[in-house]
C-alpha positions as a printed NumPy array, in Angstrom:
array([[132.197, 131.034,  90.371],
       [131.449, 128.374,  87.776],
       [129.487, 129.35 ,  84.666],
       [128.574, 125.783,  83.714],
       [125.006, 124.926,  84.791],
       [124.22 , 121.346,  85.63 ],
       [121.072, 119.663,  86.917],
       [121.678, 117.627,  90.065],
       [119.335, 114.77 ,  91.007],
       [118.699, 112.884,  94.213],
       [116.462, 109.899,  94.927],
       [115.247, 108.61 ,  98.29 ],
       [113.085, 105.541,  98.947],
       [111.304, 104.142, 101.959],
       [108.731, 101.411, 102.537],
       [105.685, 102.305, 104.606],
       [103.34 ,  99.763, 106.174],
       [100.174, 101.59 , 105.123],
       [ 97.911, 101.615, 102.056],
       [ 99.065, 103.727,  99.1  ],
       [ 95.817, 105.736,  99.162],
       [ 96.452, 106.76 , 102.77 ],
       [100.082, 107.741, 102.083],
       [ 99.036, 109.765,  99.035],
       [ 96.316, 111.578, 100.983],
       [ 98.818, 112.457, 103.734],
       [101.117, 114.019, 101.129],
       [ 98.326, 115.906,  99.388],
       [ 96.774, 117.432, 102.528],
       [ 99.589, 119.468, 104.046],
       [ 97.316, 121.203, 106.567],
       [ 98.09 , 118.567, 109.211],
       [101.865, 118.423, 108.659],
       [102.703, 120.748, 111.581],
       [100.97 , 118.268, 113.903],
       [102.525, 115.124, 112.496],
       [105.947, 115.368, 110.975],
       [108.021, 117.269, 113.525],
       [109.676, 119.245, 110.727],
       [106.937, 121.578, 109.497],
       [105.941, 124.467, 111.722],
       [103.568, 126.156, 109.261],
       [101.674, 125.009, 106.176],
       [ 99.026, 126.826, 104.142],
       [ 97.384, 126.15 , 100.797],
       [ 97.398, 129.589,  99.173],
       [ 95.324, 128.734,  96.104],
       [ 94.124, 125.788,  94.072],
       [ 92.445, 122.499,  94.909],
       [ 93.239, 118.807,  95.476],
       [ 94.508, 118.43 ,  91.896],
       [ 96.914, 121.383,  91.795],
       [ 97.723, 124.053,  94.339],
       [100.138, 126.647,  95.6  ],
       [101.571, 125.863,  99.031],
       [103.567, 127.872, 101.565],
       [105.427, 126.038, 104.316],
       [107.992, 126.772, 106.983],
       [110.242, 123.982, 108.194],
       [113.151, 123.459, 110.532],
       [116.136, 122.415, 108.441],
       [119.71 , 122.129, 109.671],
       [118.729, 123.796, 112.924],
       [117.217, 126.881, 111.32 ],
       [113.809, 127.93 , 110.074],
       [113.331, 128.11 , 106.318],
       [110.269, 128.857, 104.238],
       [109.219, 127.619, 100.84 ],
       [106.624, 128.51 ,  98.276],
       [105.766, 125.785,  95.789],
       [103.326, 124.67 ,  93.14 ],
       [102.155, 121.05 ,  93.484],
       [100.282, 118.881,  90.972],
       [ 98.668, 115.558,  91.927],
       [ 97.686, 112.484,  89.966],
       [ 95.566, 110.416,  92.358],
       [ 95.129, 107.506,  89.931],
       [ 98.886, 106.884,  89.782],
       [ 99.661, 108.098,  93.347],
       [102.092, 110.676,  92.023],
       [102.752, 114.287,  93.036],
       [105.029, 116.809,  91.36 ],
       [106.365, 119.967,  92.977],
       [108.214, 123.042,  91.792],
       [109.642, 125.681,  94.139],
       [108.455, 129.155,  93.136],
       [110.693, 131.427,  95.202],
       [114.287, 130.386,  95.716],
       [117.2  , 131.82 ,  97.64 ],
       [120.713, 131.746,  96.239],
       [122.542, 129.582,  95.449],
       [119.476, 127.707,  94.095],
       [118.32 , 128.553,  90.565],
       [115.768, 125.723,  90.203],
       [114.32 , 123.134,  92.576],
       [111.645, 120.618,  91.637],
       [110.828, 116.966,  92.053],
       [108.167, 114.376,  92.545],
       [106.745, 111.78 ,  94.893],
       [105.717, 108.313,  93.748],
       [103.808, 105.822,  95.89 ],
       [103.556, 102.232,  94.659],
       [102.01 ,  99.216,  96.388],
       [104.686,  96.541,  96.927],
       [104.3  ,  93.286,  98.876],
       [101.6  ,  94.667, 101.179],
       [103.541,  97.891, 101.782],
       [103.736, 101.242, 100.033],
       [107.068, 101.998,  98.391],
       [107.568, 105.78 ,  98.501],
       [110.125, 107.435,  96.237],
       [111.09 , 111.093,  96.497],
       [113.052, 112.664,  93.631],
       [114.656, 116.128,  93.658],
       [116.213, 118.046,  90.761],
       [118.054, 121.304,  91.254],
       [120.44 , 123.787,  89.679],
       [122.699, 126.178,  91.55 ],
       [124.399, 129.481,  90.685],
       [127.701, 128.248,  92.044],
       [128.613, 124.603,  91.354],
       [131.044, 124.718,  94.276],
       [127.969, 124.846,  96.557],
       [126.198, 121.86 ,  94.964],
       [127.636, 119.433,  97.519],
       [126.306, 121.502, 100.386],
       [122.836, 121.662,  98.784],
       [122.881, 117.885,  98.222],
       [123.749, 117.337, 101.903],
       [120.812, 119.525, 102.989],
       [118.41 , 117.711, 100.623],
       [119.723, 114.324, 101.8  ],
       [119.22 , 115.175, 105.47 ],
       [115.801, 116.732, 105.018],
       [114.528, 113.994, 102.677],
       [115.488, 111.221, 105.107],
       [113.805, 113.058, 107.981],
       [110.716, 113.875, 105.884],
       [110.298, 110.276, 104.678],
       [110.736, 108.898, 108.18 ],
       [108.164, 111.36 , 109.56 ],
       [105.765, 110.366, 106.774],
       [106.331, 106.678, 107.568],
       [105.649, 107.104, 111.286],
       [102.553, 109.254, 110.689],
       [101.06 , 106.943, 108.051],
       [101.736, 103.761, 109.996],
       [100.178, 105.218, 113.159],
       [ 97.122, 106.419, 111.263],
       [ 96.79 , 103.097, 109.449],
       [ 96.842, 101.19 , 112.76 ],
       [ 94.344, 103.59 , 114.278],
       [ 91.99 , 103.196, 111.317],
       [ 92.301,  99.391, 111.461],
       [ 91.662,  99.372, 115.192],
       [ 88.57 , 101.542, 114.899],
       [ 87.148,  99.969, 111.758],
       [ 83.699,  98.491, 112.331],
       [ 83.927,  94.83 , 113.197],
       [ 81.355,  93.196, 110.982],
       [ 80.038,  89.731, 111.701],
       [ 78.509,  87.727, 108.894],
       [ 74.757,  87.776, 109.28 ],
       [ 72.605,  84.91 , 108.111],
       [ 70.325,  85.734, 105.234],
       [ 66.84 ,  86.779, 106.294],
       [ 64.171,  84.305, 105.354],
       [ 60.431,  84.642, 105.527],
       [ 59.885,  80.897, 105.395],
       [ 59.007,  78.965, 108.531],
       [ 61.938,  77.115, 110.071],
       [ 62.136,  73.485, 109.107],
       [ 60.938,  71.32 , 112.016],
       [ 63.682,  69.178, 113.528],
       [ 63.031,  65.627, 114.574],
       [ 63.109,  64.957, 118.315],
       [ 66.514,  63.895, 119.686],
       [ 67.268,  60.211, 119.817],
       [ 68.276,  58.49 , 123.013],
       [ 71.945,  58.77 , 122.089],
       [ 71.652,  62.541, 121.513],
       [ 69.598,  63.203, 124.66 ]])
């Protein structure tokens, strides 16, 4: 077993054809994840509010069920969310990261960062492979869910027609049509 501790980092990016506000709200409200992402089977906000909260989730990862307990902090103005896992199983010593959503060319560019430390550096490659697989699946599920919801919202948005300004004045009389117009 290695005694040297090292922080490992991963980064994943994906463009989503949906507004940044919608993507951010989908990340913040985990209550609907079991219905949308195909990965989460259970999600519960244990304490907190929309700015910071404790979250418990259970997901299917690498063909098995795993649970997590995390603390999440949100900055709505910058469309950023940070997370820190509270209860970890070996070989993990630390696991944290953040989400960033930035508008880009009519899309939302979503970036997911992870940082972790392990007890045994020989297992770091295996942990990276799990994070890689899950992050790709999680981002793709987020993309599909957000794009579907965005289309649905666009389709059901009220169709407003410009209305002429209301006037209390009498309409201006029009001259009778000429022979050419009649």
